Amino acid sequence: MIQFNLLPDVKIEYIKTKRTKRVVILLSSLVGCSAFAILVLLFLYVNVVQRTHINNLDEDIAQSSQELQDIPELDKILTVQNQLFSLTDLHEEKPAANRLFEYISKVTPVEATISKFDIDFNLQTASISGSTVAIDENSALSIVNEYVDSLKFSTYSIVSEEDDNEPELNNETAFSQVVLSQFSVTEEGANYQITFTYDPIIFDDRNDVTLTVPQTVTTRSQIQRPVDLFQPESEETQ
């Protein structure tokens, strides 16, 4: 069967263009309707859903605030809670006073005893009073001078517990401003009083500290003898 196309080419192009136009208009209408629908939904969400949610939250906040205000002595409870939060920091900052006896035992000569020891952890100062057993004034003064030198030349080493990879700090001076403030001769030896300041790091509970005294044979750290370190004050010094 033979068919003849009697429409001119211009007519055919016109029909195709018209058909394409209808498709484009239809798609544009669908896109426009979709965009309008999305706009309406967003408008409803912002002005209805979110506003309702915000109003509900405001009501919950107001109700919770009223419940808190109805709690008796609320201010005192909050004050106690705030203080509890600071306990951890205060605990870390408190000095490790339990190291004191170890330090004093290491630096005190075996011929010397302590009758009074005062320390101020706020000012980092300390004072030691006591007596020595010696043959004469010169030997008594020598013992006290050895005590002073032990304090002057003592050093410490620390390693941070927070980071074990931190380099070790060595040969830092532990005590400074060491002064023999009082010295008097007695029948058995001499009485003394030594004042000094210390590096607060040696009492820092966050670090492991090792105290090193001069390499002599005069302190209790070098000689293990059953001699009491602390003795009561003699009547002459009271």
Coordinates of N, CA and C in Angstrom, one line a residue:
M1 N 0.8 -1.2 0.0 CA 0.0 0.0 0.0 C 0.9 1.2 0.0
I2 N 0.6 2.2 -0.8 CA 1.4 3.4 -0.9 C 0.6 4.6 -0.3
Q3 N 1.3 5.3 0.7 CA 0.8 6.5 1.3 C 1.5 7.7 0.8
F4 N 0.7 8.8 0.7 CA 1.2 10.1 0.3 C 1.0 11.1 1.4
N5 N 2.1 11.8 1.8 CA 2.0 12.8 2.8 C 1.6 14.1 2.1
L6 N 0.4 14.6 2.2 CA -0.1 15.7 1.5 C 0.1 17.0 2.3
L7 N 0.6 16.9 3.6 CA 0.8 18.1 4.4 C 2.2 18.7 4.1
P8 N 2.2 20.0 3.9 CA 3.6 20.6 3.7 C 4.4 20.5 4.9
D9 N 5.7 20.7 4.7 CA 6.7 20.6 5.8 C 6.4 21.7 6.9
V10 N 6.0 22.8 6.5 CA 5.7 23.9 7.5 C 4.6 23.5 8.4
K11 N 3.6 22.9 7.8 CA 2.4 22.5 8.6 C 2.9 21.4 9.7
I12 N 3.7 20.5 9.2 CA 4.2 19.5 10.1 C 5.1 20.1 11.3
E13 N 5.9 21.0 11.0 CA 6.7 21.7 12.0 C 5.8 22.4 13.0
Y14 N 4.8 23.1 12.5 CA 3.8 23.8 13.3 C 3.1 22.9 14.3
I15 N 2.7 21.7 13.8 CA 2.0 20.8 14.7 C 3.0 20.3 15.8
K16 N 4.2 20.0 15.5 CA 5.2 19.5 16.5 C 5.5 20.6 17.5
T17 N 5.6 21.9 17.0 CA 5.9 23.0 17.9 C 4.7 23.2 18.9
K18 N 3.5 23.1 18.4 CA 2.3 23.2 19.2 C 2.2 22.1 20.3
R19 N 2.6 20.9 19.8 CA 2.6 19.8 20.8 C 3.6 20.0 21.9
T20 N 4.8 20.5 21.5 CA 5.9 20.7 22.5 C 5.5 21.8 23.4
K21 N 4.8 22.8 22.9 CA 4.3 23.9 23.7 C 3.3 23.4 24.8
R22 N 2.4 22.5 24.4 CA 1.5 22.0 25.4 C 2.2 21.2 26.5
V23 N 3.2 20.5 26.1 CA 4.0 19.7 27.1 C 4.8 20.6 28.0
V24 N 5.4 21.7 27.5 CA 6.1 22.6 28.3 C 5.2 23.3 29.3
I25 N 4.0 23.7 28.8 CA 3.0 24.4 29.7 C 2.6 23.5 30.8
L26 N 2.3 22.2 30.4 CA 1.9 21.3 31.4 C 3.0 21.0 32.5
L27 N 4.2 20.9 32.0 CA 5.3 20.7 33.0 C 5.5 21.9 33.9
S28 N 5.4 23.1 33.3 CA 5.6 24.3 34.0 C 4.5 24.5 35.1
S29 N 3.2 24.1 34.7 CA 2.1 24.2 35.6 C 2.3 23.2 36.8
L30 N 2.8 22.0 36.5 CA 3.1 21.1 37.5 C 4.2 21.6 38.5
V31 N 5.3 22.1 37.9 CA 6.3 22.6 38.8 C 5.8 23.8 39.6
G32 N 5.0 24.7 39.0 CA 4.5 25.8 39.7 C 3.6 25.4 40.8
C33 N 2.7 24.4 40.6 CA 1.8 23.9 41.6 C 2.6 23.3 42.7
S34 N 3.7 22.6 42.4 CA 4.5 21.9 43.4 C 5.2 23.0 44.3
A35 N 5.7 24.0 43.6 CA 6.4 25.0 44.4 C 5.4 25.8 45.3
F36 N 4.2 26.0 44.8 CA 3.2 26.7 45.6 C 2.8 25.8 46.8
A37 N 2.7 24.5 46.5 CA 2.3 23.6 47.6 C 3.4 23.6 48.7
I38 N 4.6 23.5 48.3 CA 5.7 23.6 49.2 C 5.7 24.9 50.0
L39 N 5.5 26.0 49.3 CA 5.4 27.3 50.0 C 4.3 27.3 51.1
V40 N 3.2 26.7 50.7 CA 2.1 26.7 51.7 C 2.4 25.8 52.9
L41 N 3.1 24.7 52.6 CA 3.4 23.8 53.7 C 4.5 24.4 54.6
L42 N 5.5 25.1 54.0 CA 6.4 25.8 54.9 C 5.8 26.9 55.7
F43 N 4.9 27.6 55.1 CA 4.2 28.7 55.8 C 3.4 28.1 57.0
L44 N 2.7 27.0 56.7 CA 1.9 26.4 57.8 C 2.9 25.9 58.9
Y45 N 4.0 25.3 58.5 CA 5.0 24.8 59.5 C 5.5 25.9 60.4
V46 N 5.9 27.0 59.7 CA 6.5 28.1 60.5 C 5.5 28.8 61.4
N47 N 4.4 29.1 60.8 CA 3.4 29.9 61.5 C 2.4 29.1 62.4
V48 N 2.3 27.8 62.2 CA 1.4 27.0 63.0 C 2.1 26.0 63.8
V49 N 2.9 25.1 63.2 CA 3.5 24.0 63.9 C 4.6 24.6 64.9
Q50 N 5.5 25.3 64.3 CA 6.6 25.9 65.2 C 6.1 26.8 66.3
R51 N 5.1 27.6 65.9 CA 4.6 28.6 66.9 C 3.9 27.8 68.0
T52 N 3.2 26.7 67.7 CA 2.6 25.9 68.7 C 3.6 25.2 69.6
H53 N 4.7 24.7 68.9 CA 5.7 24.1 69.7 C 6.4 25.1 70.6
I54 N 6.7 26.3 70.1 CA 7.3 27.3 71.0 C 6.4 27.6 72.2
N55 N 5.1 27.8 71.9 CA 4.2 28.1 73.0 C 4.2 27.0 74.0
N56 N 4.2 25.7 73.6 CA 4.2 24.6 74.5 C 5.5 24.6 75.3
L57 N 6.7 24.9 74.7 CA 7.9 25.0 75.4 C 7.9 26.1 76.5
D58 N 7.3 27.3 76.1 CA 7.2 28.4 77.0 C 6.4 28.0 78.2
E59 N 5.3 27.3 78.0 CA 4.4 26.8 79.1 C 5.2 25.8 80.0
D60 N 5.9 24.9 79.3 CA 6.7 24.0 80.1 C 7.8 24.7 81.0
I61 N 8.4 25.7 80.4 CA 9.5 26.4 81.1 C 8.8 27.2 82.3
A62 N 7.7 27.8 82.0 CA 7.0 28.5 83.1 C 6.6 27.6 84.2
Q63 N 6.1 26.4 83.8 CA 5.6 25.4 84.8 C 6.8 24.9 85.7
S64 N 7.9 24.6 85.0 CA 9.1 24.1 85.7 C 9.7 25.2 86.6
S65 N 9.7 26.5 86.1 CA 10.2 27.6 86.9 C 9.4 27.7 88.2
Q66 N 8.1 27.6 88.0 CA 7.2 27.7 89.2 C 7.4 26.6 90.2
E67 N 7.7 25.4 89.6 CA 7.9 24.3 90.5 C 9.2 24.5 91.3
L68 N 10.2 25.0 90.6 CA 11.5 25.3 91.3 C 11.3 26.4 92.4
Q69 N 10.6 27.4 92.0 CA 10.3 28.5 93.0 C 9.6 28.0 94.2
D70 N 8.8 27.0 94.0 CA 8.0 26.4 95.1 C 8.8 25.6 96.1
I71 N 10.0 25.2 95.6 CA 10.9 24.4 96.5 C 11.4 25.3 97.7
P72 N 11.2 24.8 98.9 CA 11.7 25.7 100.0 C 13.2 25.7 100.1
E73 N 13.8 26.9 100.4 CA 15.2 27.1 100.6 C 16.0 26.7 99.3
L74 N 15.4 27.1 98.2 CA 16.1 26.7 96.9 C 17.5 27.4 96.8
D75 N 17.6 28.6 97.2 CA 18.9 29.3 97.1 C 20.0 28.6 97.9
K76 N 19.6 28.1 99.1 CA 20.6 27.4 99.9 C 21.1 26.1 99.2
I77 N 20.1 25.4 98.6 CA 20.4 24.2 97.9 C 21.4 24.4 96.7
L78 N 21.1 25.5 95.9 CA 21.9 25.8 94.8 C 23.3 26.3 95.2
T79 N 23.4 27.0 96.3 CA 24.7 27.4 96.9 C 25.5 26.2 97.2
V80 N 24.9 25.2 97.9 CA 25.6 24.0 98.3 C 26.1 23.2 97.0
Q81 N 25.2 23.1 96.0 CA 25.6 22.4 94.8 C 26.8 23.1 94.1
N82 N 26.8 24.4 94.0 CA 27.9 25.2 93.4 C 29.2 24.9 94.2
Q83 N 29.1 24.8 95.5 CA 30.3 24.5 96.3 C 30.8 23.1 96.1
L84 N 29.8 22.2 95.9 CA 30.2 20.8 95.6 C 31.0 20.7 94.3
F85 N 30.6 21.5 93.3 CA 31.3 21.4 92.0 C 32.7 21.9 92.1
S86 N 33.0 22.7 93.1 CA 34.4 23.2 93.2 C 35.3 22.4 94.1
L87 N 34.7 21.3 94.7 CA 35.5 20.4 95.6 C 36.6 19.8 94.9
T88 N 36.4 19.3 93.7 CA 37.5 18.6 92.9 C 38.7 19.5 92.7
D89 N 38.4 20.8 92.3 CA 39.5 21.7 92.1 C 40.2 22.0 93.4
L90 N 39.4 22.2 94.5 CA 40.1 22.5 95.8 C 40.9 21.3 96.3
H91 N 40.4 20.1 96.0 CA 41.2 18.9 96.4 C 42.5 18.8 95.7
E92 N 42.5 19.2 94.4 CA 43.7 19.1 93.6 C 44.7 20.2 94.1
E93 N 44.2 21.3 94.5 CA 45.0 22.4 94.9 C 45.6 22.3 96.3
K94 N 45.0 21.5 97.2 CA 45.5 21.4 98.5 C 46.9 20.8 98.6
P95 N 47.7 21.3 99.5 CA 49.1 20.8 99.6 C 49.2 19.4 100.1
A96 N 50.2 18.7 99.7 CA 50.4 17.3 100.1 C 51.2 17.4 101.4
A97 N 50.5 17.7 102.5 CA 51.2 17.9 103.8 C 51.8 16.6 104.3
N98 N 51.4 15.4 103.9 CA 51.9 14.2 104.3 C 53.4 14.0 103.9
R99 N 53.9 14.8 103.0 CA 55.3 14.7 102.6 C 56.2 15.4 103.5
L100 N 55.7 16.2 104.4 CA 56.5 17.1 105.3 C 57.5 16.3 106.1
F101 N 57.0 15.2 106.8 CA 57.9 14.5 107.7 C 59.0 13.8 106.9
E102 N 58.7 13.3 105.7 CA 59.8 12.7 104.9 C 60.8 13.8 104.5
Y103 N 60.4 15.0 104.2 CA 61.4 16.0 103.8 C 62.3 16.4 105.0
I104 N 61.6 16.6 106.1 CA 62.4 17.1 107.3 C 63.3 16.0 107.8
S105 N 62.9 14.7 107.7 CA 63.8 13.6 108.1 C 65.0 13.6 107.2
K106 N 64.9 13.9 105.9 CA 66.0 13.8 105.0 C 67.0 14.9 105.3
V107 N 66.6 16.1 105.6 CA 67.5 17.2 105.7 C 68.1 17.5 107.1
T108 N 67.5 16.9 108.1 CA 67.9 17.2 109.5 C 69.1 16.3 109.9
P109 N 70.2 16.9 110.4 CA 71.4 16.1 110.8 C 71.0 15.2 112.0
V110 N 71.7 14.1 112.1 CA 71.4 13.1 113.1 C 71.6 13.7 114.5
E111 N 72.5 14.7 114.6 CA 72.8 15.2 116.0 C 71.8 16.3 116.4
A112 N 70.9 16.7 115.5 CA 69.9 17.7 115.8 C 68.5 17.1 116.0
T113 N 67.8 17.8 116.9 CA 66.4 17.4 117.1 C 65.5 18.7 116.9
I114 N 64.2 18.5 116.7 CA 63.3 19.6 116.5 C 62.3 19.6 117.6
S115 N 62.1 20.8 118.2 CA 61.2 21.0 119.2 C 59.9 21.7 118.7
K116 N 60.1 22.5 117.6 CA 58.9 23.2 117.1 C 59.1 23.4 115.6
F117 N 58.0 23.2 114.9 CA 58.1 23.4 113.5 C 56.8 24.1 113.0
D118 N 57.0 25.2 112.4 CA 55.8 26.0 111.8 C 55.9 26.1 110.3
I119 N 54.8 26.0 109.7 CA 54.8 26.1 108.2 C 53.5 26.8 107.8
D120 N 53.7 27.7 106.8 CA 52.5 28.5 106.2 C 52.4 28.1 104.8
F121 N 51.4 27.3 104.4 CA 51.2 26.9 103.1 C 50.7 28.0 102.1
N122 N 50.2 29.1 102.7 CA 49.8 30.2 101.9 C 51.0 31.1 101.5
L123 N 51.9 31.3 102.4 CA 53.1 32.2 102.1 C 54.3 31.3 101.7
Q124 N 54.2 30.0 101.8 CA 55.3 29.1 101.4 C 56.6 29.4 102.3
T125 N 56.3 29.6 103.6 CA 57.4 29.8 104.5 C 57.4 28.8 105.6
A126 N 58.5 28.6 106.3 CA 58.6 27.6 107.4 C 59.6 28.0 108.4
S127 N 59.5 27.5 109.6 CA 60.5 27.8 110.7 C 60.7 26.6 111.5
I128 N 62.0 26.3 111.7 CA 62.3 25.1 112.5 C 63.1 25.5 113.8
S129 N 62.7 25.1 114.9 CA 63.4 25.3 116.2 C 63.7 24.0 116.8
G130 N 64.9 24.0 117.5 CA 65.3 22.8 118.1 C 66.6 22.9 118.8
S131 N 67.3 21.8 119.0 CA 68.6 21.8 119.7 C 69.5 20.8 119.1
T132 N 70.8 20.9 119.4 CA 71.8 19.9 119.0 C 72.6 19.5 120.2
V133 N 73.2 18.3 120.1 CA 74.0 17.7 121.1 C 75.5 17.8 120.6
A134 N 76.3 18.5 121.3 CA 77.7 18.8 120.8 C 78.6 18.9 122.0
I135 N 79.9 18.8 121.7 CA 80.9 18.9 122.8 C 81.1 20.3 123.2
D136 N 81.3 21.2 122.2 CA 81.5 22.6 122.5 C 80.7 23.5 121.5
E137 N 80.9 24.8 121.6 CA 80.2 25.8 120.8 C 80.5 25.6 119.4
N138 N 81.8 25.4 119.0 CA 82.2 25.3 117.6 C 81.5 24.1 117.0
S139 N 81.5 23.0 117.7 CA 80.9 21.8 117.1 C 79.4 21.9 116.9
A140 N 78.8 22.6 117.9 CA 77.3 22.8 117.9 C 77.0 23.7 116.7
L141 N 77.8 24.8 116.5 CA 77.6 25.7 115.4 C 77.8 25.0 114.0
S142 N 78.8 24.1 114.0 CA 79.1 23.3 112.8 C 77.9 22.4 112.4
I143 N 77.3 21.8 113.4 CA 76.1 21.0 113.2 C 75.0 21.8 112.6
V144 N 74.7 23.0 113.2 CA 73.7 23.8 112.7 C 74.0 24.3 111.3
N145 N 75.2 24.7 111.0 CA 75.6 25.1 109.7 C 75.4 24.0 108.7
E146 N 75.7 22.8 109.1 CA 75.4 21.6 108.2 C 73.9 21.5 107.9
Y147 N 73.1 21.8 108.9 CA 71.6 21.8 108.8 C 71.2 22.8 107.8
V148 N 71.8 24.0 107.9 CA 71.4 25.1 107.0 C 71.9 24.8 105.6
D149 N 73.1 24.2 105.4 CA 73.5 23.8 104.1 C 72.7 22.7 103.5
S150 N 72.2 21.8 104.3 CA 71.4 20.7 103.8 C 70.1 21.3 103.2
L151 N 69.6 22.3 103.8 CA 68.4 23.0 103.3 C 68.7 23.8 102.0
K152 N 69.8 24.5 102.1 CA 70.2 25.4 101.0 C 70.4 24.6 99.7
F153 N 71.0 23.5 99.8 CA 71.5 22.7 98.6 C 70.6 21.5 98.3
S154 N 69.5 21.4 98.9 CA 68.6 20.3 98.6 C 67.9 20.6 97.3
T155 N 67.7 19.6 96.4 CA 67.0 19.8 95.2 C 65.9 18.8 95.0
Y156 N 65.0 19.0 94.1 CA 63.9 18.0 93.9 C 63.8 17.7 92.4
S157 N 63.2 16.5 92.1 CA 62.9 16.1 90.7 C 61.4 15.7 90.7
I158 N 60.7 16.1 89.6 CA 59.3 15.7 89.5 C 59.0 15.2 88.1
V159 N 58.0 14.4 88.0 CA 57.4 14.0 86.7 C 55.9 14.1 86.8
S160 N 55.4 14.8 85.8 CA 53.9 15.1 85.8 C 53.1 13.8 85.7
E161 N 52.1 13.7 86.6 CA 51.3 12.5 86.5 C 50.3 12.6 85.3
E162 N 50.0 13.8 84.9 CA 49.0 14.0 83.8 C 49.6 13.5 82.4
D163 N 50.9 13.6 82.3 CA 51.5 13.2 81.0 C 52.9 12.6 81.4
D164 N 52.9 11.3 81.3 CA 54.2 10.6 81.7 C 55.3 10.8 80.6
N165 N 54.9 11.4 79.5 CA 55.9 11.6 78.5 C 56.6 13.0 78.7
E166 N 56.2 13.7 79.7 CA 56.8 15.0 79.9 C 58.2 14.8 80.4
P167 N 59.2 15.6 80.0 CA 60.6 15.4 80.5 C 60.7 15.7 82.0
E168 N 61.5 14.9 82.6 CA 61.7 15.0 84.1 C 62.5 16.3 84.4
L169 N 61.9 17.0 85.4 CA 62.6 18.2 85.9 C 63.5 17.9 87.0
N170 N 64.8 18.2 86.8 CA 65.8 17.8 87.8 C 66.5 19.0 88.4
N171 N 67.1 18.8 89.6 CA 68.0 19.7 90.2 C 67.4 21.1 90.4
E172 N 66.1 21.2 90.7 CA 65.4 22.4 91.0 C 65.6 22.7 92.5
T173 N 65.9 23.9 92.9 CA 66.1 24.2 94.3 C 64.8 24.1 95.1
A174 N 64.9 23.3 96.2 CA 63.7 23.0 97.0 C 63.4 24.1 98.0
F175 N 64.5 24.6 98.6 CA 64.4 25.6 99.7 C 65.2 26.8 99.4
S176 N 64.7 28.0 99.7 CA 65.5 29.2 99.5 C 65.3 30.2 100.7
Q177 N 66.1 31.2 100.7 CA 66.1 32.2 101.8 C 66.3 31.5 103.1
V178 N 67.2 30.6 103.2 CA 67.5 29.9 104.4 C 68.3 30.7 105.3
V179 N 67.8 31.0 106.5 CA 68.5 31.9 107.4 C 68.5 31.3 108.8
L180 N 69.7 31.3 109.4 CA 69.8 30.9 110.9 C 69.5 32.1 111.7
S181 N 68.2 32.2 112.1 CA 67.7 33.4 112.7 C 68.1 33.5 114.2
Q182 N 68.2 32.4 114.9 CA 68.6 32.3 116.3 C 69.6 31.2 116.6
F183 N 70.5 31.5 117.5 CA 71.5 30.5 117.9 C 72.0 30.8 119.3
S184 N 71.9 29.8 120.2 CA 72.4 30.0 121.5 C 73.0 28.7 122.1
V185 N 74.0 28.9 122.9 CA 74.8 27.7 123.4 C 74.2 27.3 124.7
T186 N 74.0 26.0 124.9 CA 73.6 25.4 126.2 C 74.6 24.5 126.8
E187 N 74.3 23.9 127.9 CA 75.3 23.0 128.5 C 75.4 21.7 127.7
E188 N 74.4 21.3 127.1 CA 74.4 20.0 126.3 C 74.7 20.3 124.8
G189 N 74.7 21.5 124.4 CA 74.9 21.7 123.0 C 74.5 23.2 122.6
A190 N 73.5 23.3 121.8 CA 73.0 24.6 121.3 C 71.6 24.5 120.9
N191 N 70.9 25.7 121.0 CA 69.6 25.8 120.5 C 69.6 26.6 119.2
Y192 N 68.7 26.4 118.3 CA 68.7 27.1 117.0 C 67.3 27.3 116.5
Q193 N 67.2 28.3 115.6 CA 66.0 28.5 114.9 C 66.4 28.8 113.4
I194 N 65.8 28.1 112.5 CA 66.1 28.3 111.0 C 64.8 28.7 110.3
T195 N 64.8 29.7 109.6 CA 63.6 30.1 108.8 C 64.0 30.0 107.3
F196 N 63.0 29.6 106.5 CA 63.3 29.5 105.0 C 61.9 29.5 104.3
T197 N 62.1 29.6 103.0 CA 60.9 29.5 102.1 C 61.1 28.2 101.2
Y198 N 60.0 27.7 100.7 CA 60.1 26.5 99.9 C 59.4 26.7 98.6
D199 N 59.7 25.9 97.6 CA 59.0 25.9 96.3 C 57.7 25.1 96.5
P200 N 56.6 25.7 96.2 CA 55.3 25.1 96.4 C 55.1 23.8 95.6
I201 N 55.9 23.6 94.6 CA 55.8 22.4 93.8 C 56.1 21.1 94.6
I202 N 56.9 21.2 95.6 CA 57.3 20.0 96.3 C 56.1 19.5 97.1
F203 N 55.1 20.3 97.3 CA 53.9 19.9 98.0 C 52.7 19.8 97.1
D204 N 52.9 19.8 95.8 CA 51.9 19.7 94.8 C 51.4 18.2 94.7
D205 N 50.2 18.0 95.0 CA 49.7 16.6 95.1 C 49.5 16.0 93.7
R206 N 49.6 16.8 92.6 CA 49.4 16.3 91.3 C 50.7 15.8 90.7
N207 N 51.8 16.0 91.4 CA 53.1 15.5 90.9 C 53.8 14.6 91.9
D208 N 54.6 13.7 91.3 CA 55.5 12.8 92.2 C 56.8 13.6 92.4
V209 N 57.2 13.8 93.6 CA 58.3 14.6 93.9 C 59.4 13.8 94.7
T210 N 60.6 13.9 94.2 CA 61.7 13.2 94.9 C 62.7 14.3 95.4
L211 N 62.9 14.3 96.7 CA 63.8 15.3 97.3 C 65.2 14.7 97.4
T212 N 66.2 15.4 97.0 CA 67.6 15.0 97.1 C 68.4 15.9 97.9
V213 N 69.0 15.4 99.0 CA 69.8 16.3 99.9 C 71.3 16.1 99.5
P214 N 72.1 17.0 100.0 CA 73.6 16.9 99.7 C 74.1 15.6 100.1
Q215 N 75.1 15.1 99.4 CA 75.7 13.8 99.7 C 76.7 13.9 100.9
T216 N 76.1 13.9 102.1 CA 76.9 13.9 103.3 C 76.5 12.7 104.2
V217 N 77.2 12.5 105.3 CA 76.8 11.5 106.2 C 76.3 12.0 107.5
T218 N 75.6 13.2 107.4 CA 75.2 13.8 108.7 C 73.7 13.8 108.8
T219 N 73.0 13.5 107.8 CA 71.5 13.5 108.0 C 70.9 12.1 108.2
R220 N 69.7 12.1 108.6 CA 69.0 10.8 108.9 C 68.8 10.0 107.6
S221 N 68.8 10.7 106.5 CA 68.6 9.9 105.3 C 69.9 9.1 104.9
Q222 N 71.0 9.4 105.5 CA 72.2 8.7 105.3 C 72.6 7.8 106.4
I223 N 72.2 8.1 107.7 CA 72.6 7.3 108.9 C 71.3 6.9 109.5
Q224 N 71.1 5.6 109.6 CA 69.9 5.0 110.3 C 70.3 4.7 111.7
R225 N 69.9 5.8 112.6 CA 70.2 5.6 114.0 C 68.9 5.9 114.7
P226 N 68.6 5.1 115.8 CA 67.3 5.2 116.5 C 67.3 6.5 117.4
V227 N 67.4 7.6 116.8 CA 67.4 8.9 117.6 C 66.1 9.6 117.2
D228 N 65.3 10.0 118.2 CA 64.0 10.7 117.9 C 64.3 12.0 117.2
L229 N 63.5 12.3 116.2 CA 63.7 13.6 115.5 C 63.1 14.7 116.3
F230 N 61.9 14.5 116.8 CA 61.2 15.6 117.5 C 61.4 15.4 119.0
Q231 N 61.8 16.5 119.7 CA 62.0 16.5 121.1 C 61.3 17.7 121.7
P232 N 60.9 17.6 123.0 CA 60.2 18.8 123.6 C 61.2 19.9 123.9
E233 N 60.7 21.1 123.9 CA 61.6 22.3 124.2 C 62.2 22.2 125.6
S234 N 63.5 22.6 125.6 CA 64.2 22.7 126.9 C 63.7 23.9 127.7
E235 N 63.9 23.8 129.0 CA 63.4 24.9 129.9 C 64.0 26.2 129.5
E236 N 65.3 26.2 129.0 CA 66.0 27.4 128.7 C 65.4 28.2 127.5
T237 N 64.8 27.4 126.6 CA 64.2 28.1 125.4 C 62.8 28.4 125.6
Q238 N 62.1 28.0 126.6 CA 60.7 28.3 126.8 C 60.5 29.7 127.4

